[in-house]
Coordinates of C-alpha atoms and ligand atoms in Angstrom, one line a residue:
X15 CA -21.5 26.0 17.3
X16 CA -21.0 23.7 14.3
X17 CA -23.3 20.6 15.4
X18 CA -21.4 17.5 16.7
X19 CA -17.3 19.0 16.2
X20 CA -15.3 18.2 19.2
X21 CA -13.3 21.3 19.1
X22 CA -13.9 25.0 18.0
X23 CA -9.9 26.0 18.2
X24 CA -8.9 25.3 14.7
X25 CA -11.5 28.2 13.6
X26 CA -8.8 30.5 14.1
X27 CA -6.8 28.8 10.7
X28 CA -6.7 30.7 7.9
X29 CA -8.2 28.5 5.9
X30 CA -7.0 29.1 2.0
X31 CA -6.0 25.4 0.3
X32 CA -8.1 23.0 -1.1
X33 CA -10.8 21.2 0.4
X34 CA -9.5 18.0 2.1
X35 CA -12.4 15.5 3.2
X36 CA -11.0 12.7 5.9
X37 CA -13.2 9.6 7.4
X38 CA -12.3 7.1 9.7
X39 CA -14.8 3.8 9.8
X40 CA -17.7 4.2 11.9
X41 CA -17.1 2.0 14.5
X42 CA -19.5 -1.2 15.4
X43 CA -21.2 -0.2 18.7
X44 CA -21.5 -3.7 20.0
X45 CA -18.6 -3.4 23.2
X46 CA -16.8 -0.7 24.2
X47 CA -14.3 1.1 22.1
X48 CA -10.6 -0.1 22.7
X49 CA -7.3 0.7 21.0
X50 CA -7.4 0.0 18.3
X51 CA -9.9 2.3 17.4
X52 CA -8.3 5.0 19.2
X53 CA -5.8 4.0 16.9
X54 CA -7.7 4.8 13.9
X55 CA -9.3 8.0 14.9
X56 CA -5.9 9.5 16.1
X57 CA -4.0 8.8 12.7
X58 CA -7.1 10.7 11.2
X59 CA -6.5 13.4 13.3
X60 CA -3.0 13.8 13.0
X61 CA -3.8 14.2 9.2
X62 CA -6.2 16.1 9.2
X63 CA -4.4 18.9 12.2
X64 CA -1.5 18.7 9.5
X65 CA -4.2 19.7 6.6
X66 CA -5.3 22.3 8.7
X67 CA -1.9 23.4 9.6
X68 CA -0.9 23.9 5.6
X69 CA -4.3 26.0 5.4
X70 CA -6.5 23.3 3.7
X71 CA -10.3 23.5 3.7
X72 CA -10.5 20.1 6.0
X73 CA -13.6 18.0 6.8
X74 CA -13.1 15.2 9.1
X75 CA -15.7 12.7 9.6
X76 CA -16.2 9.4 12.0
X77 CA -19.2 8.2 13.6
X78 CA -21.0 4.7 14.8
X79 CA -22.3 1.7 12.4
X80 CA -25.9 0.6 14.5
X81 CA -27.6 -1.7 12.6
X82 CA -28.0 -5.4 12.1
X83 CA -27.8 -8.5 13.4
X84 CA -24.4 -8.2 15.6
X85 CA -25.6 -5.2 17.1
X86 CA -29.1 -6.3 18.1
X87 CA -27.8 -9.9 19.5
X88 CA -24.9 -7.6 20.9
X89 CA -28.1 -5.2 22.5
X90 CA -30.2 -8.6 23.4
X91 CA -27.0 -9.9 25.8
X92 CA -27.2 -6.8 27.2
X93 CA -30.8 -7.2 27.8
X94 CA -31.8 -3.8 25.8
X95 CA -33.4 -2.4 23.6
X96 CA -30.9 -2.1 19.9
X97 CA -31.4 1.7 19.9
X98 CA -30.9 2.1 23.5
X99 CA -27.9 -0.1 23.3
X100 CA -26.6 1.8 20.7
X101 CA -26.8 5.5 22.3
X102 CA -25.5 3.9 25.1
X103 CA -22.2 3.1 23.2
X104 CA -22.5 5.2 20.4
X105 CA -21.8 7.8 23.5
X106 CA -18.6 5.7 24.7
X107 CA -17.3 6.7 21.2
X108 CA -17.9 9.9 20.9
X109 CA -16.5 10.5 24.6
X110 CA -13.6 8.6 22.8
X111 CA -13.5 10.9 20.1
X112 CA -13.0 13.8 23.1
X113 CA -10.4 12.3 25.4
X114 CA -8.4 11.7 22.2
X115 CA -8.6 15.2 20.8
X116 CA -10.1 14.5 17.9
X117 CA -11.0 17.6 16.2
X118 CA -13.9 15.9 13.6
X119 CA -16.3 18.0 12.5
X120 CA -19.0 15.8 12.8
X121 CA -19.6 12.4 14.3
X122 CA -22.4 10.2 12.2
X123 CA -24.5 8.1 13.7
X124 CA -26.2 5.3 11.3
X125 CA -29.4 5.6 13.2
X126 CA -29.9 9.5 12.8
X127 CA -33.1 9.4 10.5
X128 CA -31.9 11.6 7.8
X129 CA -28.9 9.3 6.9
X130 CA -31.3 6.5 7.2
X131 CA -33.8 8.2 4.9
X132 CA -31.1 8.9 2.5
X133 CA -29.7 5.6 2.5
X134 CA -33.3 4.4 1.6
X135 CA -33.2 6.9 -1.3
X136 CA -29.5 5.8 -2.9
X137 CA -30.4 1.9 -2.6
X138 CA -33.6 2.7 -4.2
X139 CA -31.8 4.3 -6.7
X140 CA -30.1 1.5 -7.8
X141 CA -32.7 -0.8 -7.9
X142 CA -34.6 1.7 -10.1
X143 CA -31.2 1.7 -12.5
X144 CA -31.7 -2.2 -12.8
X145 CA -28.8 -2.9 -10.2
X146 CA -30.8 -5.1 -7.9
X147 CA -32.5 -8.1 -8.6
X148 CA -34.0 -10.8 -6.1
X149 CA -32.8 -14.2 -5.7
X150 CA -32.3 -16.7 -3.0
X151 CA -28.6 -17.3 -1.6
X152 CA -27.2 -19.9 1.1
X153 CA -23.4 -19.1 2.9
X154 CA -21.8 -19.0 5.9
X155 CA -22.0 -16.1 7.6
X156 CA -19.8 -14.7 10.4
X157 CA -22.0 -12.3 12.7
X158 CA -18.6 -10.0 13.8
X159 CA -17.8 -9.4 10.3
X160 CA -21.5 -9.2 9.1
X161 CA -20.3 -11.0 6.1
X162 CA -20.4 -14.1 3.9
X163 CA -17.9 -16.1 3.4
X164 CA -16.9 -18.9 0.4
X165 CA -16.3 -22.3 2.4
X166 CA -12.5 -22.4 1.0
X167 CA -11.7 -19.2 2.8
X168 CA -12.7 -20.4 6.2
X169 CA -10.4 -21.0 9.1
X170 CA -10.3 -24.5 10.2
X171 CA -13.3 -26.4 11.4
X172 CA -15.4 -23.9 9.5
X173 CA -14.3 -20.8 11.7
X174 CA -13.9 -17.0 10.1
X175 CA -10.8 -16.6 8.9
X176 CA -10.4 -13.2 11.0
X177 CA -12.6 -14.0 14.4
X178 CA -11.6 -17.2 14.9
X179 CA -15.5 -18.3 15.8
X180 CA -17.7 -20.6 14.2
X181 CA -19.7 -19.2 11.2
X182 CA -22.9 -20.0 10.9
X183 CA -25.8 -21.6 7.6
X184 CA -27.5 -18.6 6.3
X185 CA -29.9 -19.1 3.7
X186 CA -32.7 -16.8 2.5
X187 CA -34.4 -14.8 0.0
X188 CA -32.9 -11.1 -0.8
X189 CA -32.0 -8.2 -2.9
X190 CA -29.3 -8.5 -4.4
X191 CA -26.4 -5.9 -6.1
X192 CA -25.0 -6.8 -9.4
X193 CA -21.4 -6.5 -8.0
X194 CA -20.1 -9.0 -10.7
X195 CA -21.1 -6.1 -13.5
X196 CA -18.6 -3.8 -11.9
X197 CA -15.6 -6.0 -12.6
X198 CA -14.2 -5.0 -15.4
X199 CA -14.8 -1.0 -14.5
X200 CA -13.6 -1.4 -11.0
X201 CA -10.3 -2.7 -12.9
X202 CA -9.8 0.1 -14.9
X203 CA -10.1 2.3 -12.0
X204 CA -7.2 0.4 -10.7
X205 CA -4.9 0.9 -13.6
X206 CA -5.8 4.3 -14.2
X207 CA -5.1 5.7 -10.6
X208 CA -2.4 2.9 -9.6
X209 CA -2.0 4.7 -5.9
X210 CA -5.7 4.9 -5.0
X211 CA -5.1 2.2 -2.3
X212 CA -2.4 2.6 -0.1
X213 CA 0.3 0.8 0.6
X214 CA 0.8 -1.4 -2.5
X215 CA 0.4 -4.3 -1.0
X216 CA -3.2 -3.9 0.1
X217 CA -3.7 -2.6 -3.6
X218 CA -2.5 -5.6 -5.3
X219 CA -4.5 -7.7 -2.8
X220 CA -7.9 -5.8 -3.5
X221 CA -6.6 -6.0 -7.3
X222 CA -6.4 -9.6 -7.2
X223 CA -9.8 -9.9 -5.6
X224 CA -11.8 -7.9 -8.3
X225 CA -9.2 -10.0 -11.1
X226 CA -10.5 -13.2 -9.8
X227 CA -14.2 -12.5 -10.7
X228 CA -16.9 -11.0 -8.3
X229 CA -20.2 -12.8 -6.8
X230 CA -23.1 -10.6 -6.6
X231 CA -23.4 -9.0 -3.4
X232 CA -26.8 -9.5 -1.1
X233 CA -27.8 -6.4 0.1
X234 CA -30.4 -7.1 2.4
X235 CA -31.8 -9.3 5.4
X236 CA -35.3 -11.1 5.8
X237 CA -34.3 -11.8 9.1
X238 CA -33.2 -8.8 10.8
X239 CA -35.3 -6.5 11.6
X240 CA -33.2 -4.2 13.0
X241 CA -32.0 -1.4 9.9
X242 CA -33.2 0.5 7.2
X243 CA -36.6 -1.0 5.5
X244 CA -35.9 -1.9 2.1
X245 CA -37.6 0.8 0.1
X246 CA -39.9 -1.4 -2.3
X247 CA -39.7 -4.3 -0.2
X248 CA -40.8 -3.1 3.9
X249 CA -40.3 -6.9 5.1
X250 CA -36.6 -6.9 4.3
X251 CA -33.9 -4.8 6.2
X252 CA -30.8 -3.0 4.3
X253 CA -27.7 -5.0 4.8
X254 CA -25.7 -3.5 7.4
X255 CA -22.3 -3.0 5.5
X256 CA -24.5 -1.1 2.3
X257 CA -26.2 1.2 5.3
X258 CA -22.5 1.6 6.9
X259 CA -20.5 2.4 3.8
X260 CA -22.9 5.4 2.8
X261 CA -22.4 6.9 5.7
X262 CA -19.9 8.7 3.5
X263 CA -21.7 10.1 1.6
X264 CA -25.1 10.7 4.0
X265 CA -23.2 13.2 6.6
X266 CA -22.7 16.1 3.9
X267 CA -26.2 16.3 3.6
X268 CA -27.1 17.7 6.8
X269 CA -23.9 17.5 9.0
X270 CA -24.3 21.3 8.4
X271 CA -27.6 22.1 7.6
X272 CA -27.7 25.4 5.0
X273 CA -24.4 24.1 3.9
X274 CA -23.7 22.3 0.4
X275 CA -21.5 20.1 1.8
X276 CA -21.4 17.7 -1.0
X277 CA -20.4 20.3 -3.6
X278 CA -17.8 21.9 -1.2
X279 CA -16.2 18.1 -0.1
X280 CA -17.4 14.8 -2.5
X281 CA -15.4 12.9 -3.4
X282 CA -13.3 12.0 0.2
X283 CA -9.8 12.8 -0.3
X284 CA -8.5 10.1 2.6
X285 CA -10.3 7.2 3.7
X286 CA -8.4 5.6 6.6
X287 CA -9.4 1.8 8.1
X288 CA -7.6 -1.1 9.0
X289 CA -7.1 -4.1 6.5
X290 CA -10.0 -6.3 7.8
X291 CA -12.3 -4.0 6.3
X292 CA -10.4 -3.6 2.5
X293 CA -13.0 -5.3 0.6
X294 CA -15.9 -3.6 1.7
X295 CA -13.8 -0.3 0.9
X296 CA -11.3 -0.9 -2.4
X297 CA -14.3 -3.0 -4.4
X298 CA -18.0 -3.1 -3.0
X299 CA -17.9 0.6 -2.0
X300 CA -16.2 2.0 -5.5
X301 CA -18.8 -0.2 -7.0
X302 CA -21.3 1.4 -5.3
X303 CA -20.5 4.3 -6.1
X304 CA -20.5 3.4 -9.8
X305 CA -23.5 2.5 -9.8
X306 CA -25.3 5.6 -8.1
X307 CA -23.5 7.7 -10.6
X308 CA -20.9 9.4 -7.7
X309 CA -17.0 10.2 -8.1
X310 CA -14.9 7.6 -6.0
X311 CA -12.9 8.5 -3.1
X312 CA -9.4 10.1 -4.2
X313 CA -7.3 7.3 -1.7
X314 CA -8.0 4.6 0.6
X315 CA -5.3 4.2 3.1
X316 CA -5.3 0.5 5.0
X317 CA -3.4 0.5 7.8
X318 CA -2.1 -2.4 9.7
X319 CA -3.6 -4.0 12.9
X320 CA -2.7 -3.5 16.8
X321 CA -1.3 -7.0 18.3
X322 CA -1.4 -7.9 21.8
X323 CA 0.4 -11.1 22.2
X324 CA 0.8 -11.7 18.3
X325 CA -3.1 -11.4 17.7
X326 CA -5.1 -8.7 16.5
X327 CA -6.7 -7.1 19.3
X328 CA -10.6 -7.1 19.0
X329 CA -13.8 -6.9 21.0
X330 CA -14.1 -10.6 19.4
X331 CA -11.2 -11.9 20.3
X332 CA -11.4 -10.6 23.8
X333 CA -7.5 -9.6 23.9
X334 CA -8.5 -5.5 23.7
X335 CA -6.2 -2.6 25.9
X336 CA -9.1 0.2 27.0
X337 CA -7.4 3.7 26.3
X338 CA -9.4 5.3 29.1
X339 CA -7.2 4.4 31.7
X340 CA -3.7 5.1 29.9
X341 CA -5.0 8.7 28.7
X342 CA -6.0 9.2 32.6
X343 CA -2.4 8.5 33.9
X344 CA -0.1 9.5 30.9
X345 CA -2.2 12.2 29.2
X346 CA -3.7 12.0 25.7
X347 CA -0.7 13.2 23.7
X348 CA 1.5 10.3 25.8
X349 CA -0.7 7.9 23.7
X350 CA -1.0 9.7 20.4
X351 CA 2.8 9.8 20.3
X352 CA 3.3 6.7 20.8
X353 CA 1.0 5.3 18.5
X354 CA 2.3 7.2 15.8
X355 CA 5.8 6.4 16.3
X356 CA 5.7 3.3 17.5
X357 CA 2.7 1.9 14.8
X358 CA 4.6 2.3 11.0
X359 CA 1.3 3.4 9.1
X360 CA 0.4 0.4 7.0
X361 CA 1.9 -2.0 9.1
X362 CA 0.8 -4.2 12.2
X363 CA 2.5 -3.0 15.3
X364 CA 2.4 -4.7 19.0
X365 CA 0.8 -2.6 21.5
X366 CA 3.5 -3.0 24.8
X367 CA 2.7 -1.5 28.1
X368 CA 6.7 -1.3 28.4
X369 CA 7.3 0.0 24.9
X370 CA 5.0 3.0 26.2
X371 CA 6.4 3.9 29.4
X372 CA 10.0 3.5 28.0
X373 CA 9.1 6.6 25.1
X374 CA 7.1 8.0 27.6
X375 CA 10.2 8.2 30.3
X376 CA 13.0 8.6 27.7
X377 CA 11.4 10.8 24.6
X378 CA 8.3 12.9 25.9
X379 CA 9.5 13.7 29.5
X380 CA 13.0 13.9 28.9
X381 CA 14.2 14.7 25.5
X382 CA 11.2 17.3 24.7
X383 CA 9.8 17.9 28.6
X384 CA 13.0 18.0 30.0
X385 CA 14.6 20.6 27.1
X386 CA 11.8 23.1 27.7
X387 CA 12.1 23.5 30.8
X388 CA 16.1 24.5 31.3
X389 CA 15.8 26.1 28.4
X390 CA 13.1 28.7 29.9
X391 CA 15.0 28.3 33.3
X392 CA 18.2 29.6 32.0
X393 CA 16.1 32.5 30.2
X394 CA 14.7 33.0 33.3
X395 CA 18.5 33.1 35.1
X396 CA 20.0 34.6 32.6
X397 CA 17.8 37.2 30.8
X398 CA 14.7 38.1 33.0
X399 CA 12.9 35.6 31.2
X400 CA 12.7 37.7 27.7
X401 CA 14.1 36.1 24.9
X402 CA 16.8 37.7 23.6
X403 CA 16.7 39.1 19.6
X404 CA 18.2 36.9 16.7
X405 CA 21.6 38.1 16.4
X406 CA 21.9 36.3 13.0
X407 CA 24.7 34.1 13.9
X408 CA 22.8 30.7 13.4
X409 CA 22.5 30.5 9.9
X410 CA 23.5 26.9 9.4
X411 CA 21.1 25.8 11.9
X412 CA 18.3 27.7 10.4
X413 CA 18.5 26.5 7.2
X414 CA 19.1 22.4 8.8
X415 CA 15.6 23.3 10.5
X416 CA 14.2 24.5 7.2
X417 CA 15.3 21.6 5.5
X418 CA 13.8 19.5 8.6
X419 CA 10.5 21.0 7.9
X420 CA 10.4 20.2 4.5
X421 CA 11.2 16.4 4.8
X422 CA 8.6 16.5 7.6
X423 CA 5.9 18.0 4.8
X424 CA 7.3 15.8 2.5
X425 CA 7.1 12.8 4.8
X426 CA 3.0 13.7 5.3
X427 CA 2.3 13.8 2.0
X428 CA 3.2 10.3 1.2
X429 CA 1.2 9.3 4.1
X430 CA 4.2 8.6 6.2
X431 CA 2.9 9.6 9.5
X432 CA 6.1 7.8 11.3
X433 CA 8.1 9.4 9.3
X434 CA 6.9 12.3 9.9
X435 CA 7.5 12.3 13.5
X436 CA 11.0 11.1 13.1
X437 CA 12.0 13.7 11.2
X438 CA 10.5 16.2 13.6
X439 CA 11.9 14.4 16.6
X440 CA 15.3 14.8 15.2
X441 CA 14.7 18.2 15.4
X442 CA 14.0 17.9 19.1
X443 CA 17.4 15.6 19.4
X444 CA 19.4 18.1 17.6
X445 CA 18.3 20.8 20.0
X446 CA 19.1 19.1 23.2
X447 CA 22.7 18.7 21.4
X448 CA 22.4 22.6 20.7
X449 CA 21.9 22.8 24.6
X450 CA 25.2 20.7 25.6
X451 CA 27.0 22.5 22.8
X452 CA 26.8 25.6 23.5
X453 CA 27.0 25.3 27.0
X454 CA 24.6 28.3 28.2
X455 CA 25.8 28.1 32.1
X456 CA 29.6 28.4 30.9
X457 CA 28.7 31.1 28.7
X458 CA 26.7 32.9 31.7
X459 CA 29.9 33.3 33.9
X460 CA 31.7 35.5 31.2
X461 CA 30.1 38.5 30.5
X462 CA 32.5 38.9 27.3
X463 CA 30.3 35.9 25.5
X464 CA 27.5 38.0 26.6
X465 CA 26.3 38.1 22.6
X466 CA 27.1 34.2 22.4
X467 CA 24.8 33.4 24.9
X468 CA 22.1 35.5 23.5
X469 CA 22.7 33.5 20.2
X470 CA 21.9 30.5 22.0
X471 CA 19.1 31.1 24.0
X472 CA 17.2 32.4 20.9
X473 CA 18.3 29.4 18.9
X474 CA 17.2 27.0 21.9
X475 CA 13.9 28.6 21.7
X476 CA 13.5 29.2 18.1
X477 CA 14.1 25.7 17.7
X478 CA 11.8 24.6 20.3
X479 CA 9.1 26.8 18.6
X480 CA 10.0 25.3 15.5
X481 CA 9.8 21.4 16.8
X482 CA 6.1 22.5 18.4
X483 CA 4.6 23.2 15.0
X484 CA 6.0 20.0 13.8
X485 CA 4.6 17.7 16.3
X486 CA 1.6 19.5 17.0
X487 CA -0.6 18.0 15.0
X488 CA 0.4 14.4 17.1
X489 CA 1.0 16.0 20.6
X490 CA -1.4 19.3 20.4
X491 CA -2.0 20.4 23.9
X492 CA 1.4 19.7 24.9
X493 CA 3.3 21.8 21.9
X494 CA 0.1 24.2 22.4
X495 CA 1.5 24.5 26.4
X496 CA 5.2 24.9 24.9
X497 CA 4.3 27.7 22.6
X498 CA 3.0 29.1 25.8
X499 CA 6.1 28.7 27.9
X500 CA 8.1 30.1 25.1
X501 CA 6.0 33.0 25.3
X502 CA 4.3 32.5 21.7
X503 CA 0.9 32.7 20.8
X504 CA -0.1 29.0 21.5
X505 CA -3.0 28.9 18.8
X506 CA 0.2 30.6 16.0
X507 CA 0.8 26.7 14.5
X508 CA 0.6 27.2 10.7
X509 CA 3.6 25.8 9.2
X510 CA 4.4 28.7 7.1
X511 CA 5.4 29.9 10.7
X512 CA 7.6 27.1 10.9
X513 CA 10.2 29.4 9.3
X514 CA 13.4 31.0 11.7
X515 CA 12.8 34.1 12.9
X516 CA 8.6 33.9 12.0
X517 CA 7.9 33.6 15.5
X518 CA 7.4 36.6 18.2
X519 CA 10.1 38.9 19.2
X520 CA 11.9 39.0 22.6
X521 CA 9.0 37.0 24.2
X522 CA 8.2 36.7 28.0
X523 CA 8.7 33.2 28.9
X524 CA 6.1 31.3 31.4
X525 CA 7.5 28.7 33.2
X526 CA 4.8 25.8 33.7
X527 CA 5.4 22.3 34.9
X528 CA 6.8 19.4 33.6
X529 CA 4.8 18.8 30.4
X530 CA 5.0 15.1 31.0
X531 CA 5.2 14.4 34.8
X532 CA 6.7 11.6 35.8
X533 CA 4.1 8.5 36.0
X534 CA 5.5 5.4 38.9
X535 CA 5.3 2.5 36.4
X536 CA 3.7 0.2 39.3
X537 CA 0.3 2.6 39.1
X538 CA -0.1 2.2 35.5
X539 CA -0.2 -1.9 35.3
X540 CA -3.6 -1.7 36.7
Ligands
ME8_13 O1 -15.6 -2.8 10.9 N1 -5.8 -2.5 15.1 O2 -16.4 -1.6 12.7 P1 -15.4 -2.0 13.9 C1 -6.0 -1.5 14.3 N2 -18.5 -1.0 11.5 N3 -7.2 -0.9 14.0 C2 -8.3 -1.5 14.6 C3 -8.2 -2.6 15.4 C4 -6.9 -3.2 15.7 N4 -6.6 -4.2 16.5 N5 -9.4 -3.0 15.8 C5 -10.3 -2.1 15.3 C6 -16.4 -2.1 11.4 N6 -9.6 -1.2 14.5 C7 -17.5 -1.5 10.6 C8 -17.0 -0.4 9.7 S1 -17.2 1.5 7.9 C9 -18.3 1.9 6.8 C10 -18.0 0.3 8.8 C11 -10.2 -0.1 13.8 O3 -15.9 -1.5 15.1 C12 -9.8 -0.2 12.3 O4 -10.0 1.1 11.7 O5 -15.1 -3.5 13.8 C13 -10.8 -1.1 11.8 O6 -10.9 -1.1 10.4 C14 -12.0 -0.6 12.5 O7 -11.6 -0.2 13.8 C15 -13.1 -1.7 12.6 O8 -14.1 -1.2 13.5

């Protein structure tokens, strides 16, 4: 078994594109992971199921920053040892990355020795290219962001500006990265690939930053002596974000040992995170990166934040919704769903307890759950449970599903992941009206309409089959158990088979139960 990939299914793809490399951020392991991380590592997915659906050569990456100063006071509250602290949660992510489906093929951890030993090797790299220089620095420095700030960017009564807590007088001697030499060539980068940073917004914002002039960064901590030893300089720790960002970079070189990872993936094709990190991502890592000589990362895409009562939900701000529970009650893909539909990609969205068991009740159960199952039951009733053979009658309807496939692929490739799943949903929509339309139970009692009724039960099935391969990469098991029920292969989801007619003939259909039972609202407030 590939070392550290959560699933093994996706093996069975034929795997012909082009090689498509996909990272989430590794997440801080100082609390337990909530939402909005789930959040994260399920858009990832979605993107990269879809890339594996089309054929592409995917690689999907997400792991856990340990290092530095939040972590260790993080692992000192907890009366623990950092490292022990950090398996401890590191393993609350990756059990994350399981309950959610998450088919990454490997899961980083920043304190696995060979990324730290090659972490060693790039900074010392650029301090051998003249990149790093010593100096002394004072600024205030916000632990939950691990990151300086200028005192006309703080929040009032010198708070951070995203935490809301005080920042604290940090003043030392370090390493430092000649950031401000990057300016002009991280500028050019912008102009010449003008969608690098997705949406526009966060572009122009990350623009703006590098326009106004760059400080040089501090890359490393006298204080701390919990990270990677400063090559040349053992009394000084690696700053946390440099350690963090290479992780990028670190996991081909032994996430599959044998394997030239680097040649077969570098440069990432996606790099997905919300906008509190942009900086770190659209100017000090493509600087980086410049400086050790390595191609930038083909697109950064920045989406927006969960709210809970108007306020980003973080582990700082105390306001977080744990997944575990939801996933227990509703189901994995109950949660996916709605976070893709619900969440525009790029935008903040507000996480609702309501808003979930209202598309739970009224789109999963009933519109999809609900539509499978009369439409095997009247197969069942009215044809032994075989599907009957395409009579050819549905030509119109075939080509408005091939048409719906398209604006589905289009939809993914400009990132549109709600989109997406609207389009796809109107399939689902269109063939509950198919269902009233046609009337199956009126056309049962006269045997003359025997060949209309055939028409329809294939075309309530073929489209079901059709609307499985289109939300499959958002709600796998459950249009993996339809596929099943329909009597089709379950593991057949390639959308070239998202064509009428591609799927198996005259299948035996396998009534299962509801594929989204029904959940009494009053247990899931808990
Ligand atoms: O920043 N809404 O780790 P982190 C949406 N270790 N996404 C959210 C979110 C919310 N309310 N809260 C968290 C770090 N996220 C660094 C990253 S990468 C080299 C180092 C997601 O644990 C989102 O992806 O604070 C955000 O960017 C990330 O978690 C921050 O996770």
């Amino acid at each position: 078994m590939r070392s550290g990939r959560a699933v093994d299914l996706l093996d069975c793809f034929t795997v012909t594109g082009a090689p498509f490399y996909i990272t989430t951020p590794i997440y801080y392991v100082n609390a337990d992971p909530h939402i909005g991380h789930a959040y994260t590592t399920i858009m990832a997915d979605i993107i990269a199921r879809h890339h594996r659906q089309r054929g592409d050569d995917v690689f999907f990456l997400t792991g856990t920053d340990e290092h530095g100063a939040k972590i260790a006071q993080s692992a000192e509250r907890a009366s623990r040892a950092p490292k022990d602290h950090a398996d401890a949660l590191s393993q609350r992510f990756r059990d994350l990355g399981g309950v959610l489906n998450s088919t990454h093929d490997f899961f980083i951890r920043t304190t696995d020795p060979e990324h730290e030993a090659a972490v060693a090797r790039i900074v010392a790299g650029l301090h051998d290219s003249g990149d790093v220089y010593r100096d002394s620095y004072g600024g205030w420095y916000c632990t939950a962001c691990e990151a300086f700030y200028n005192e006309g960017d703080l929040a009032d009564g010198r708070r951070c500006p995203i935490h809301t807590t005080p920042v604290d007088w940090l003043e030392e001697e370090n390493w430092f990265f000649r950031l401000s030499a990057y300016r002009d060539r991280l500028l050019a980068h912008y102009d010449a690939h003008p969608d690098w940073v997705l949406p526009a917004a966060r572009r122009n914002e990350a623009r703006r930053m590098i326009e106004a002039g760059l400080d040089d960064l501090s890359i490393s901590r006298a204080q701390i002596a919990w990270g990677v030893p400063v090559p040349w300089d053992p009394e000084q720790t690696i700053y946390v974000w440099i350690d963090a960002l290479l992780n990028y970079r670190t996991a081909l070189d032994y996430a599959r040992p044998g394997e030239d990872l680097v040649a077969r993936y570098w440069p990432p094709s996606l790099q997905i995170m919300a906008k509190d990190i942009l900086k770190f991502h659209a100017v000090i890592w493509p600087a980086m990166l410049l400086a050790a000589g390595l191609e930038l990362p083909e697109r950064l895409m920045i989406h927006g934040y969960l709210l809970k009562g108007g306020e980003k939900m973080s582990k700082t701000l105390g306001n977080v919704v744990d997944p575990f529970p939801f996933i227990e009650r509703y189901g994995i893909d109950a949660l996916r769903y709605y976070l893709a539909r619900e969440v525009r990609f790029g935008e903040d969205g507000t996480f609702t307890a309501e808003g979930f068991e209202q598309r739970y009740a009224g789109e999963l159960a009933n519109e999809l759950g609900n539509l499978l199952n009369r439409t095997v039951n009247m197969i069942g009733r009215y044809r032994d449970g075989v599907v009957p053979a395409d009579r050819g009658a549905d030509g119109a309807l075939a080509a408005e599903v091939a048409a719906t496939v398209d604006a589905v692929r289009a939809a993914h490739e400009a990132l549109d992941i709600s989109r997406a799943m609207d389009e796809a949903w109107a399939l689902v929509r269109r063939i509950n009206r198919l269902a009233e339309e046609r009337a199956p139970w009126a056309l049962a009692k006269d045997p003359e309409r025997a060949g209309e009724l055939d028409q329809a039960l294939f075309s309530l099935a073929e489209g079901l089959r059709i609307a499985a391969l289109l939300v499959w990469s958002v709600i796998p098991g459950s249009a993996e158990r339809l596929l099943s029920a329909l009597g089709q292969d379950p593991a057949a989801v390639a959308l070239d088979d998202a064509r009428w007619g591609a799927g198996r003939a005259e299948a035996r259909t396998a009534p299962i139960p509801p594929l989204f039972p029904r959940v009494e609202p009053e247990e899931a407030e808990a």
